[in-house]
Coordinates of C-alpha atoms and ligand atoms in Angstrom, one line a residue:
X1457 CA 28.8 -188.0 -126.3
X1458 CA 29.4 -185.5 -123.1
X1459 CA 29.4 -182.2 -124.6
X1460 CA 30.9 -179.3 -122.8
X1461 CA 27.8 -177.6 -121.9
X1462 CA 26.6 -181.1 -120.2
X1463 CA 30.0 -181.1 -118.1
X1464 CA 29.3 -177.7 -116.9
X1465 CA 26.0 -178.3 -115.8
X1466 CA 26.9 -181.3 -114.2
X1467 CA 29.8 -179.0 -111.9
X1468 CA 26.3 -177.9 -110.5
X1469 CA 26.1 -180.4 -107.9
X1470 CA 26.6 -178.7 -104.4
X1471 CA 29.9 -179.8 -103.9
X1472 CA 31.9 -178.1 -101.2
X1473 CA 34.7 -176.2 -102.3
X1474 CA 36.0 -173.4 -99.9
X1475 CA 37.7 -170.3 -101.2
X1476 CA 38.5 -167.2 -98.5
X1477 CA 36.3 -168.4 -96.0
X1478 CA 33.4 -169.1 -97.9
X1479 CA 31.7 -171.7 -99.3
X1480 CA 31.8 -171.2 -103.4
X1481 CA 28.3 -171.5 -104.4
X1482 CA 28.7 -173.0 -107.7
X1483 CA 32.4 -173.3 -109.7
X1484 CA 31.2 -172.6 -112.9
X1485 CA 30.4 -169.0 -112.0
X1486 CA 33.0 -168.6 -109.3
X1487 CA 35.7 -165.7 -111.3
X1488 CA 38.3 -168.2 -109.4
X1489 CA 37.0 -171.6 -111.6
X1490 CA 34.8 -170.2 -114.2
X1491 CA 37.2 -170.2 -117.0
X1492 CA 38.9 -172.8 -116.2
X1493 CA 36.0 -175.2 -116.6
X1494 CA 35.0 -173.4 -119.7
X1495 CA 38.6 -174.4 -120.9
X1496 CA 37.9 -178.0 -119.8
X1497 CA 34.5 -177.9 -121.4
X1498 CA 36.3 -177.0 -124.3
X1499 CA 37.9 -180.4 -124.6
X1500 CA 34.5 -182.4 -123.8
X1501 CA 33.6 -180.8 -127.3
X1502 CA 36.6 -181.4 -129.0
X1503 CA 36.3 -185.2 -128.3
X1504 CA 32.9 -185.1 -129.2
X1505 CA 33.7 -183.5 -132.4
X1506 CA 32.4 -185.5 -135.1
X1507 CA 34.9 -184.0 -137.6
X1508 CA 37.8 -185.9 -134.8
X1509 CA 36.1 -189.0 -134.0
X1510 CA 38.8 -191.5 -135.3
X1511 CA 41.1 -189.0 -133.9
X1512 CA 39.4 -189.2 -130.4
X1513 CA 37.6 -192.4 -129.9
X1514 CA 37.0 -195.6 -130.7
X1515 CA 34.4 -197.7 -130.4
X1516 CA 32.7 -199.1 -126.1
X1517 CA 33.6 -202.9 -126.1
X1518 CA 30.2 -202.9 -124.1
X1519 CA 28.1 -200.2 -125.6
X1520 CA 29.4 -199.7 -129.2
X1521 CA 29.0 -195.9 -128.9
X1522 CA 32.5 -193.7 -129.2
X1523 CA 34.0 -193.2 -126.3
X1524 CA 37.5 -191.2 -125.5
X1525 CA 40.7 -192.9 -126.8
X1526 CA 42.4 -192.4 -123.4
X1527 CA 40.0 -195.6 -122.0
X1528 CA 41.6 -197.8 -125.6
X1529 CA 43.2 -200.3 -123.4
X1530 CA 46.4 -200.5 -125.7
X1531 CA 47.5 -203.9 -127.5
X1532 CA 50.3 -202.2 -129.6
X1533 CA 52.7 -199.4 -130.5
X1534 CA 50.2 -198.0 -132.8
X1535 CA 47.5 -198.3 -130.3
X1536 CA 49.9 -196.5 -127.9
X1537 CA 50.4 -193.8 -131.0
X1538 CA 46.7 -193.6 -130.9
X1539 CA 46.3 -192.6 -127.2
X1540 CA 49.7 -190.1 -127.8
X1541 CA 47.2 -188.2 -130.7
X1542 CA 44.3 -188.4 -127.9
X1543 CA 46.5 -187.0 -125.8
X1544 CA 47.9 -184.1 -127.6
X1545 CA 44.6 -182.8 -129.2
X1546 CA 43.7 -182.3 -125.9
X1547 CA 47.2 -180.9 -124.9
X1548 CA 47.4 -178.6 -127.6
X1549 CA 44.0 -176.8 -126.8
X1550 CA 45.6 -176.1 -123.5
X1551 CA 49.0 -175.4 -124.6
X1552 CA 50.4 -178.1 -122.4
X1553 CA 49.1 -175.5 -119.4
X1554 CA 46.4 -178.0 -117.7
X1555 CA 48.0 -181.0 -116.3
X1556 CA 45.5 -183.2 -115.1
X1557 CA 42.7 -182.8 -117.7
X1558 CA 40.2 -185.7 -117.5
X1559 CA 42.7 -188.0 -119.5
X1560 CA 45.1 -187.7 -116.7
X1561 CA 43.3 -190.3 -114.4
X1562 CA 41.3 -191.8 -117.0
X1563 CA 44.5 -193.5 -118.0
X1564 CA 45.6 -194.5 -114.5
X1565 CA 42.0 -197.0 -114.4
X1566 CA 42.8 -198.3 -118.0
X1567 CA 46.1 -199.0 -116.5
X1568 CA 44.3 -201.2 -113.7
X1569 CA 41.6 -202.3 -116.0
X1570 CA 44.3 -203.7 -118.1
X1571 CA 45.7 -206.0 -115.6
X1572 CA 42.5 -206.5 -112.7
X1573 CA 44.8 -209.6 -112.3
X1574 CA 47.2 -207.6 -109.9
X1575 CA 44.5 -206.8 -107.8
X1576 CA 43.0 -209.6 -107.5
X1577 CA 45.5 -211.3 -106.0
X1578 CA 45.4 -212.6 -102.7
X1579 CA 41.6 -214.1 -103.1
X1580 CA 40.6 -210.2 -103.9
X1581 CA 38.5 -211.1 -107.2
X1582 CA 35.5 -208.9 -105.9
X1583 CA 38.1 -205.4 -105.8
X1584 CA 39.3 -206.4 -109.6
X1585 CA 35.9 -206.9 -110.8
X1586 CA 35.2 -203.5 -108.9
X1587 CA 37.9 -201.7 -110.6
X1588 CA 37.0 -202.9 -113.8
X1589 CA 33.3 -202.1 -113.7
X1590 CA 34.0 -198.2 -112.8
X1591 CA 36.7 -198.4 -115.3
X1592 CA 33.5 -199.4 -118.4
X1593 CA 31.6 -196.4 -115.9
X1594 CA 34.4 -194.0 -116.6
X1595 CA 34.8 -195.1 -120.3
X1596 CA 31.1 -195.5 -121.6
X1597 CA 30.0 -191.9 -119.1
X1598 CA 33.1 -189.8 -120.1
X1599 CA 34.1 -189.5 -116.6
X1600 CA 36.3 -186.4 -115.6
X1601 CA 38.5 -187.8 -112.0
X1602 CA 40.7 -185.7 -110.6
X1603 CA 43.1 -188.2 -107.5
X1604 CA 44.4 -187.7 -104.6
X1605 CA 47.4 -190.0 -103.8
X1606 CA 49.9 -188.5 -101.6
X1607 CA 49.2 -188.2 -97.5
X1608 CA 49.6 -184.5 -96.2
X1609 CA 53.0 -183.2 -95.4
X1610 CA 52.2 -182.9 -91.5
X1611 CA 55.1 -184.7 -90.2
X1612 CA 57.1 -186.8 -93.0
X1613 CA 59.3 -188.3 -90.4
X1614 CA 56.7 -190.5 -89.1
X1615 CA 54.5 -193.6 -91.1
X1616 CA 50.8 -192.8 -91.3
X1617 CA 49.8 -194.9 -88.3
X1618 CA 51.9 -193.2 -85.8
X1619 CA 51.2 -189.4 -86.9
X1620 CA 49.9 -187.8 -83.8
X1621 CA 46.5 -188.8 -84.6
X1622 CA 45.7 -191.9 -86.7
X1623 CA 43.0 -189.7 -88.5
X1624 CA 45.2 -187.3 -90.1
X1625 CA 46.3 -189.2 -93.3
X1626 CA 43.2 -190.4 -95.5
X1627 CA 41.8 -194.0 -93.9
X1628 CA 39.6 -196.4 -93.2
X1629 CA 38.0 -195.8 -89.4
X1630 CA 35.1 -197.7 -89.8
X1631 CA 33.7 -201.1 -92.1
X1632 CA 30.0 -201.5 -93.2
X1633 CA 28.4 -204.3 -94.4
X1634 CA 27.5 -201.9 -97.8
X1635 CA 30.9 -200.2 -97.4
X1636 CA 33.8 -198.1 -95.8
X1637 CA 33.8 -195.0 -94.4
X1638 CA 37.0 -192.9 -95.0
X1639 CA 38.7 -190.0 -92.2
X1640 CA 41.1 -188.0 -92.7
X1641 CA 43.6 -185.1 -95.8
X1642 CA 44.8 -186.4 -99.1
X1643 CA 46.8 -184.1 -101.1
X1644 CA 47.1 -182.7 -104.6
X1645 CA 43.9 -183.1 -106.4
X1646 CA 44.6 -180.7 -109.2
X1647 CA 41.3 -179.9 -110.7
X1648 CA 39.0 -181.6 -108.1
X1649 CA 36.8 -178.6 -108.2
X1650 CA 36.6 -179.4 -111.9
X1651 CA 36.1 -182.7 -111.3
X1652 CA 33.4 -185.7 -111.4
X1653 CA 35.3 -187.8 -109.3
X1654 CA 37.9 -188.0 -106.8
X1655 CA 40.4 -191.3 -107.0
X1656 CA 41.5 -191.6 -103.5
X1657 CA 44.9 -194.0 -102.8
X1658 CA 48.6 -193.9 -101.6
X1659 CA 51.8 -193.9 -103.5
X1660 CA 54.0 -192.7 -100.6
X1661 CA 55.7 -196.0 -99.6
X1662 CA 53.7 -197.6 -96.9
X1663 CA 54.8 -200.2 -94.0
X1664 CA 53.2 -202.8 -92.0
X1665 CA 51.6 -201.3 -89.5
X1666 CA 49.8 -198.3 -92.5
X1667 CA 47.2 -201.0 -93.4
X1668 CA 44.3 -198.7 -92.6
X1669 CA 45.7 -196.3 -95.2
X1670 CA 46.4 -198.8 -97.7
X1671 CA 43.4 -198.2 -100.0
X1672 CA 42.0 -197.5 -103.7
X1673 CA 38.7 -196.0 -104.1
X1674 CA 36.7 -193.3 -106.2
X1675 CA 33.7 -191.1 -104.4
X1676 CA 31.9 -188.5 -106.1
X1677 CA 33.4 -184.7 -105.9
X1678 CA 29.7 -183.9 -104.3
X1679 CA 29.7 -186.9 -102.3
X1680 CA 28.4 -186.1 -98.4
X1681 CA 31.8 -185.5 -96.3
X1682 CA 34.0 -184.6 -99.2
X1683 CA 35.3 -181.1 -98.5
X1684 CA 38.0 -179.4 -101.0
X1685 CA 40.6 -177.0 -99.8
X1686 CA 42.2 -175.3 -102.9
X1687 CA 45.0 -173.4 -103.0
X1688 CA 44.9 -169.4 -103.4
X1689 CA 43.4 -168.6 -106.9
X1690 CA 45.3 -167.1 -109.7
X1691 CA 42.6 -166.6 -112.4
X1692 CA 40.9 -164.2 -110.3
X1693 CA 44.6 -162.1 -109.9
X1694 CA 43.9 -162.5 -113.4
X1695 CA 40.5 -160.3 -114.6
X1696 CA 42.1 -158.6 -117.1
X1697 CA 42.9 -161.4 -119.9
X1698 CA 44.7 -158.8 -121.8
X1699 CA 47.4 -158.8 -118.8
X1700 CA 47.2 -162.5 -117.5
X1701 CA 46.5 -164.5 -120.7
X1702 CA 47.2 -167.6 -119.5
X1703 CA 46.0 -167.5 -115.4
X1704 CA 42.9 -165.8 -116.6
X1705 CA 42.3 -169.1 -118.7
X1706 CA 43.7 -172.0 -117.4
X1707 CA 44.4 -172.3 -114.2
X1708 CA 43.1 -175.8 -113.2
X1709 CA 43.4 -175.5 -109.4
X1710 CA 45.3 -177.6 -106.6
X1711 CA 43.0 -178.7 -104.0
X1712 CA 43.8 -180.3 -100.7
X1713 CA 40.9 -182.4 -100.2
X1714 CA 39.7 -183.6 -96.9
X1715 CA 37.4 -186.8 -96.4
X1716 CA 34.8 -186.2 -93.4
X1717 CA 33.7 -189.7 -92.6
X1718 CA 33.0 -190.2 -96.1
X1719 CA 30.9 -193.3 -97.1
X1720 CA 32.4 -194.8 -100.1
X1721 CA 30.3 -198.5 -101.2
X1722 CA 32.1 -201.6 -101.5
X1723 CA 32.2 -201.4 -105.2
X1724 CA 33.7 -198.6 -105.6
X1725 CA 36.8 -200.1 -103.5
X1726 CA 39.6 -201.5 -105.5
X1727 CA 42.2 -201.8 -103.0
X1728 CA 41.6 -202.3 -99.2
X1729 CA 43.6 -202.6 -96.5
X1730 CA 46.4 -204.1 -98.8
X1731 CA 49.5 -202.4 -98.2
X1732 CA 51.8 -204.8 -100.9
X1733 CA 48.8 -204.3 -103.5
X1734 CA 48.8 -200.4 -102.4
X1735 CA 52.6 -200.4 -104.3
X1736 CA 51.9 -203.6 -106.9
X1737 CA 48.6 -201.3 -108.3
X1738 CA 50.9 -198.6 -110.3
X1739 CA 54.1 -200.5 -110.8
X1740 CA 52.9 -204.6 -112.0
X1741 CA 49.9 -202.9 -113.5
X1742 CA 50.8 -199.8 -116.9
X1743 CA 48.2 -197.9 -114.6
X1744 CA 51.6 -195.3 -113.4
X1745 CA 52.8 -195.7 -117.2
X1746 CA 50.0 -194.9 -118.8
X1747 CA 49.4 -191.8 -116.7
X1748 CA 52.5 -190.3 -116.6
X1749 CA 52.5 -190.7 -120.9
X1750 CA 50.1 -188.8 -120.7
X1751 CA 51.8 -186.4 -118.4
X1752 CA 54.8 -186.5 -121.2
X1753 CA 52.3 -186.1 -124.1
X1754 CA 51.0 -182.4 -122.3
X1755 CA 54.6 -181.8 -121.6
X1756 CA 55.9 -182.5 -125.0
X1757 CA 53.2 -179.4 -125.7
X1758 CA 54.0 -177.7 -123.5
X1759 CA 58.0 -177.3 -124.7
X1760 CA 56.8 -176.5 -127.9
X1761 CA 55.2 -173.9 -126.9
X1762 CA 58.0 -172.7 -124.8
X1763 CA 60.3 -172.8 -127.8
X1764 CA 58.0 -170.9 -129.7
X1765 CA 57.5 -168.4 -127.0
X1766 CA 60.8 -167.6 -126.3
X1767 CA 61.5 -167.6 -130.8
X1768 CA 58.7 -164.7 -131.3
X1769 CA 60.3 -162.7 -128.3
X1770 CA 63.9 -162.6 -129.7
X1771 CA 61.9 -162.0 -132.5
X1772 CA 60.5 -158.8 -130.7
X1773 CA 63.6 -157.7 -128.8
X1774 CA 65.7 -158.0 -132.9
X1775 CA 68.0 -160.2 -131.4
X1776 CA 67.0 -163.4 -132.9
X1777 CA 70.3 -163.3 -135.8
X1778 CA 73.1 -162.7 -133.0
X1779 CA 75.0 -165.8 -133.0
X1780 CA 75.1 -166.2 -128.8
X1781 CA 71.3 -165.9 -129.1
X1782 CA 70.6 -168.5 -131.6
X1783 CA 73.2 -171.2 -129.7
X1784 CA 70.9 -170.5 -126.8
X1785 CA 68.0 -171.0 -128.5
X1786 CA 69.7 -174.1 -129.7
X1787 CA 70.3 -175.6 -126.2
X1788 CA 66.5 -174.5 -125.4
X1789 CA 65.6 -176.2 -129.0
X1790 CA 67.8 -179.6 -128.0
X1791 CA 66.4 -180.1 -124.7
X1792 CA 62.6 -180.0 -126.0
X1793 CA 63.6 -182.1 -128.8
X1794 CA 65.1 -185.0 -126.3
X1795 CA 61.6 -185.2 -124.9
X1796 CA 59.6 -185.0 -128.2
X1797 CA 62.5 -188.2 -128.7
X1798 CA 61.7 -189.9 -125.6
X1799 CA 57.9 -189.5 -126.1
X1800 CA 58.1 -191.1 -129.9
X1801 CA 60.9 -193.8 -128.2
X1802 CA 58.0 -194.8 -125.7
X1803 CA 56.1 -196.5 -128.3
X1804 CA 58.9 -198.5 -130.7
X1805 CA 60.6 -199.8 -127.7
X1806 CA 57.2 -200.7 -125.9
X1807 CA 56.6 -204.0 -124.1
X1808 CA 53.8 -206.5 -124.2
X1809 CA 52.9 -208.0 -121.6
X1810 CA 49.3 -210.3 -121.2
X1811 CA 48.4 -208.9 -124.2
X1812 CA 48.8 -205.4 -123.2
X1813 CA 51.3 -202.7 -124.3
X1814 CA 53.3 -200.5 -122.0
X1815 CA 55.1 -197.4 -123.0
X1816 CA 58.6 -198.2 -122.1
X1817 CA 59.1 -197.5 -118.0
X1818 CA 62.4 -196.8 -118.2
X1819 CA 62.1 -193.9 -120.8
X1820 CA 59.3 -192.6 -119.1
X1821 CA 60.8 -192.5 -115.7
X1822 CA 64.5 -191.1 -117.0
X1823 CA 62.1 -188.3 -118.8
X1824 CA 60.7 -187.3 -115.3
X1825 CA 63.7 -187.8 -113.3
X1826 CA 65.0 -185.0 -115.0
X1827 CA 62.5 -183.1 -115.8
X1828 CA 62.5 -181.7 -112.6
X1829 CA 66.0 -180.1 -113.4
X1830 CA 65.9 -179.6 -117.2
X1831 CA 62.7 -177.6 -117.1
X1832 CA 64.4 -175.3 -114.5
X1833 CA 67.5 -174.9 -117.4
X1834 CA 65.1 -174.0 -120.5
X1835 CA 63.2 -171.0 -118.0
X1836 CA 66.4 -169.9 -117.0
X1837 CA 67.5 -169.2 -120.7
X1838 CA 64.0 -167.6 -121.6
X1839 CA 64.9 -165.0 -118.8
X1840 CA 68.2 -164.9 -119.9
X1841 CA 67.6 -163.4 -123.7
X1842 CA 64.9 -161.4 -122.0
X1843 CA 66.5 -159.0 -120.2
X1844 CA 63.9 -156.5 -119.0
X1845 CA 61.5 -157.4 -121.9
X1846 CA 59.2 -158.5 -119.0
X1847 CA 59.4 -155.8 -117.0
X1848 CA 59.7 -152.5 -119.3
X1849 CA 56.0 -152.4 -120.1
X1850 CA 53.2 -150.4 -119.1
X1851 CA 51.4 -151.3 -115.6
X1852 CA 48.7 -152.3 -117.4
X1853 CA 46.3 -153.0 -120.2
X1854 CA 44.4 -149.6 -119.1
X1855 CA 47.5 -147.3 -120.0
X1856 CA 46.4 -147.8 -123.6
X1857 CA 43.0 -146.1 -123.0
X1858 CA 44.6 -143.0 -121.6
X1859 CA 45.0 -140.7 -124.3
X1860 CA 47.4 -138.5 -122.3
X1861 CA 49.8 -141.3 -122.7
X1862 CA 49.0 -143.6 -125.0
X1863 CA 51.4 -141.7 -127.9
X1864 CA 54.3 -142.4 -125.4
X1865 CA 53.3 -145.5 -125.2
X1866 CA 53.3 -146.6 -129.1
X1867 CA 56.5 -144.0 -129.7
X1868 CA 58.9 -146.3 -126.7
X1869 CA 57.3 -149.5 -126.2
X1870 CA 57.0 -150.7 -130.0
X1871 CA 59.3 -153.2 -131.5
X1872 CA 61.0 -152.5 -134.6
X1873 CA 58.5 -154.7 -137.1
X1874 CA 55.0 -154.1 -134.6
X1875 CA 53.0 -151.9 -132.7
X1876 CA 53.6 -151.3 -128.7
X1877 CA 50.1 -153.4 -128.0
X1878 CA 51.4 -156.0 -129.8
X1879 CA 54.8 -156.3 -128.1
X1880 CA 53.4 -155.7 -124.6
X1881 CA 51.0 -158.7 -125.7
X1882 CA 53.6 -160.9 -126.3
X1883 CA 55.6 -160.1 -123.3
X1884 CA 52.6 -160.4 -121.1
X1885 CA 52.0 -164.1 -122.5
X1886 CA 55.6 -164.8 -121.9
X1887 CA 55.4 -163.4 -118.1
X1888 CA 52.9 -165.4 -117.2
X1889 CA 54.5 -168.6 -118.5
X1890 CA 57.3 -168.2 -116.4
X1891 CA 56.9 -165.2 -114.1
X1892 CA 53.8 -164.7 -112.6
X1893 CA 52.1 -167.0 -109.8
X1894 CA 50.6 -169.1 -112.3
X1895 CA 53.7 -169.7 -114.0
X1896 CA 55.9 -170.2 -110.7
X1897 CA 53.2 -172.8 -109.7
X1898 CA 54.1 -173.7 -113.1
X1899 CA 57.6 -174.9 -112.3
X1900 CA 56.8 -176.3 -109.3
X1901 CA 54.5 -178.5 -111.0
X1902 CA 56.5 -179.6 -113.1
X1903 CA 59.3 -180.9 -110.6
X1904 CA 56.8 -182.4 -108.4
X1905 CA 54.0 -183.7 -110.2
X1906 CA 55.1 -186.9 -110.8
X1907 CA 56.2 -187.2 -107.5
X1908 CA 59.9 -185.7 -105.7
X1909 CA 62.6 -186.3 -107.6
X1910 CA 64.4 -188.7 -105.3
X1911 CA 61.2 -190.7 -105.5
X1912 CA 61.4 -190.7 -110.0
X1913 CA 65.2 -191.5 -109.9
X1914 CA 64.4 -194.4 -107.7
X1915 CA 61.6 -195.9 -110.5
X1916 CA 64.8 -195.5 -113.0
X1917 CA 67.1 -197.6 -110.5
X1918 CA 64.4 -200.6 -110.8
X1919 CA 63.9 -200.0 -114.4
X1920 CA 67.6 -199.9 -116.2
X1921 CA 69.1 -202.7 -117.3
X1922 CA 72.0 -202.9 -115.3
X1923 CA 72.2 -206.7 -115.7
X1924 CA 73.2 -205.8 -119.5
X1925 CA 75.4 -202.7 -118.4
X1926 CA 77.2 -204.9 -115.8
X1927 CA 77.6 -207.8 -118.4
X1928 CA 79.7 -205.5 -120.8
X1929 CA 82.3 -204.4 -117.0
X1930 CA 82.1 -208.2 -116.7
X1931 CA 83.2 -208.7 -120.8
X1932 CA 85.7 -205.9 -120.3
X1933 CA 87.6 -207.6 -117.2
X1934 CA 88.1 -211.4 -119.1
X1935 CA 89.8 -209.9 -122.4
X1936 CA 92.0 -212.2 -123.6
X1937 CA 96.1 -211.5 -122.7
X1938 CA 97.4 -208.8 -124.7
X1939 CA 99.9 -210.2 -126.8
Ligands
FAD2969 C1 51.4 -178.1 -108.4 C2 51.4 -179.5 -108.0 C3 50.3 -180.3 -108.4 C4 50.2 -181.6 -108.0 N1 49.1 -182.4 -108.3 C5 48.9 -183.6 -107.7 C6 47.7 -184.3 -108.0 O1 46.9 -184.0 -108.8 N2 47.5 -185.4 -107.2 C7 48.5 -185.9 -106.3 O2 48.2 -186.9 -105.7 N3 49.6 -185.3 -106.2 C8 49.9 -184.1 -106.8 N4 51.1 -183.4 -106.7 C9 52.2 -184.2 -106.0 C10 52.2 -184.2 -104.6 O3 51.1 -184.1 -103.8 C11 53.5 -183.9 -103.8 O4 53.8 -182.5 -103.9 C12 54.7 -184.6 -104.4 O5 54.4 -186.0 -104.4 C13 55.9 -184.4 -103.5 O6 55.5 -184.8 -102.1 P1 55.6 -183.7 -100.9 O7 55.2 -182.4 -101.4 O8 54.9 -184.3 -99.8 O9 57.2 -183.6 -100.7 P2 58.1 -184.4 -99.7 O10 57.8 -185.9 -99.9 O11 57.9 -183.9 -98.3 O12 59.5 -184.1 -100.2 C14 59.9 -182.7 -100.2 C15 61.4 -182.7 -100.6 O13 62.1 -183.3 -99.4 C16 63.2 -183.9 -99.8 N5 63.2 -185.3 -99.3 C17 62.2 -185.9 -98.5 N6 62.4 -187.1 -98.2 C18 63.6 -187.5 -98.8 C19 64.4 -188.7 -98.9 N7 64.0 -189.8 -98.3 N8 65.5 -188.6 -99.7 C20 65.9 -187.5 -100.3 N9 65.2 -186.3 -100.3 C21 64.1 -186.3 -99.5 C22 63.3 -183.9 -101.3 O14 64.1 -182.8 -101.7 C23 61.9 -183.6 -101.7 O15 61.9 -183.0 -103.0 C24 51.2 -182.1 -107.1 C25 52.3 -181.3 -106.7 C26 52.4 -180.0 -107.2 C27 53.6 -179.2 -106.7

């Protein structure tokens, strides 16, 4: 299997990432990327751990060799249980901190691979068969994409083909008889400096007229035209691990990613020029669903780590017995448990469709519509039982070393039960959950990853059962006469 040491070497490749005006010569030295990717690495070697190989394979249809569970096209709720303990192996390594980790996009292609039907239709058989020959690539290679699916926010009030030039939003401008070649910004690809792949399409709603832009195709990170514009670093802001535990460690990187008449083959297009298939490829295939579990899986983690975060600090600050503090712990504790619910509820109330299980859409969807709120709630109360915890501390991990006030530090910054380092290390890990710029990017993350809000609410809208809500109005309005 891929070992992490093989995934570094392979970030080798001369791609062209650009960081303060400079080209970065190679990510896996670069302060900004270096531990992140060792933090990725780390979960090429967890998979390939044989001690967790039922855990985190199962067996290439094609090739027989183990391959990641997050390629197991699912048949079943168990099979869907399977790809949740994929999932949070991986999740747990990163404390639910790394968001699009290679299962991310991994399970947006099983999605397709598990109904090439959708894209095929329309006399498109040659796209389907595409998609699901890089789909076995991805699975039987241990392929790490990052995607790209959302056009630049240069002017929202306009469709891509009347922006002020037609070249802004990532499209086709020219066809080959061996391919496409692609013009033009894409945005988020978190982690595509990390990356093997980027998967380049549109879920921004597009209209007749967007044809161009209406597309699905993966081109190497390193391929000749791809140039990645990522957003300021925070792990370098973070040298000093002691201080910034988490941005020091795992901060995967937003990139814009801009395509300079990039050549992309003909089989490594799965959607083209389609703009009804360019909507019909994540809702009438589990391609959205399955990504997005897997989005609910890190975030499920990710709560759990919150809770336990913000337990060890009223732990520290000897206000974990008051009664106010423990009903707000309570609030914090109901809100993460709702989503551990709504993950487990995603596999008993799964549908199958073709042969093929979906976690339920409208759980998912009602999860991440307000998510986007909720996660805002459970921050607020950590900051509200911390008081100044976060801010009466030392400036930093250095003021230990000094010995002309390193007594005053362990005589006033202590807690009751621990020593001051140990206190200031807690608080530190707590700040940069929710305080520094790491964790501020953080909660934007998590009210826009999945999309805007407005966007999520919608996918509930089609996904309810109204027709069975509207039945029981209906029921209630013919009682029979009261006698
Ligand atoms: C940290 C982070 C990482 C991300 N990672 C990725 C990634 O890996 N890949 C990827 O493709 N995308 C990713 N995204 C998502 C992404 O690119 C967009 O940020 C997201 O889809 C929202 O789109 P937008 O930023 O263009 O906002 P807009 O669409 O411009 O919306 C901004 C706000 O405007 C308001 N608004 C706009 N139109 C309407 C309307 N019609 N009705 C009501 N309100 C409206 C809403 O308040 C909305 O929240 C990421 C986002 C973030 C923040």
């Amino acid at each position: 299997m891929r070992t992490g040491a093989d995934y570094l070497r392979s970030l080798q490749d001369g791609r062209r990432v650009y960081l303060d005006g400079e080209r970065v010569a190679d990510v896996t030295k670069h302060p900004a990327f270096r531990q992140a990717a060792r933090s990725l690495a780390n979960l090429f070697d967890i998979a390939a751990d044989p001690a967790l190989r039922e855990r985190m394979t199962f067996a290439s249809p094609k090739t027989g060799a183990p391959v990641w569970r997050a390629f197991q096209i699912p048949k079943s709720a168990a099979d869907l249980k399977a790809r949740r303990l994929f999932c949070e192996t991986w999740a747990e390594a990163t404390f639910g901190l790394m968001g699009r980790t290679p299962d991310h996009v991994a399970s947006f292609f099983t999605g397709y691979a598990a109904a090439p039907q959708v894209l095929a239709a329309g006399g498109n058989q040659k796209f389907a068969d595409n998609v699901v020959a890089f789909y076995e690539f991805m699975r039987d290679n241990y392929v790490y994409a990052s995607y790209a699916i959302v056009p630049p926010q240069i002017d929202r009030s306009k469709p891509a083909h009347k922006q002020s030039d037609p070249t802004l939003h990532a499209g086709v401008v020219k066809e080959r008889d061996d391919g496409i070649v692609i013009a033009g910004a894409q945005q988020l690809a978190t982690g595509g400096p990390l990356s093997d792949y980027i998967h380049l399409s549109c879920i921004h709603p597009l209209q007749p007229g967007d044809e161009n832009y209406a597309n699905c195709l993966a081109v190497p990170v390193a391929a000749e035209g791809v140039k990645l514009y990522p957003r300021r670093p925070f792990a370098r802001a973070g040298n000093n691990a002691f201080d910034y535990p988490l941005s020091s460690r795992f901060d995967e990187s937003d990139a814009y990613v801009v395509f300079d008449n990039v050549f992309v083959p003909w089989e490594r297009v799965f959607i083209y020029r389609n703009v009804e298939l360019s909507r019909d490829q994540w809702f009438k295939t589990p391609s959205h669903a399955y990504g997005n579990h897997q989005a609910q899986v890190r975030y499920v983690t990710k709560l759990r780590f919150m809770a336990g975060l913000a337990q060890r600090m009223n732990e520290m600050t000897g206000n974990i017995a008051a009664p106010p503090v423990q009903i707000m712990m309570g609030e914090l504790a109901a809100l993460a448990t709702v989503y551990d619910a709504m993950l487990l509820a995603h596999e008993t109330a799964a549908p199958v469709r073709d042969g093929v299980a979906w976690p339920s859409t409208v759980i998912l969807y009602s999860a991440m519509a307000l998510q986007s709120e909720l996660n805002g709630r459970m921050l607020e109360i950590i900051r509200e039982l911390a008081g100044s915890a976060f801010i009466t501390l030392p400036s930093s991990a250095a003021d230990f070393d000094n010995p002309e006030i390193a007594a005053d530090l362990e005589r006033y910054m202590r807690a009751a039960a621990t020593d001051a380092k140990s206190r200031v290390a807690l608080m530190r890990l707590i700040w940069d959950f929710l305080g520094t710029e790491f964790g501020s990017r953080h909660a934007q993350y998590e009210k826009f990853y999945g999309g805007a809000s407005f966007l999520v609410k919608q996918n509930v809208f089609r996904n309810f059962d109204f027709k069975r809500a509207t039945a029981l109005v209906e029921r209630a309005l013919n009682l029979p006469e009261v006698e």
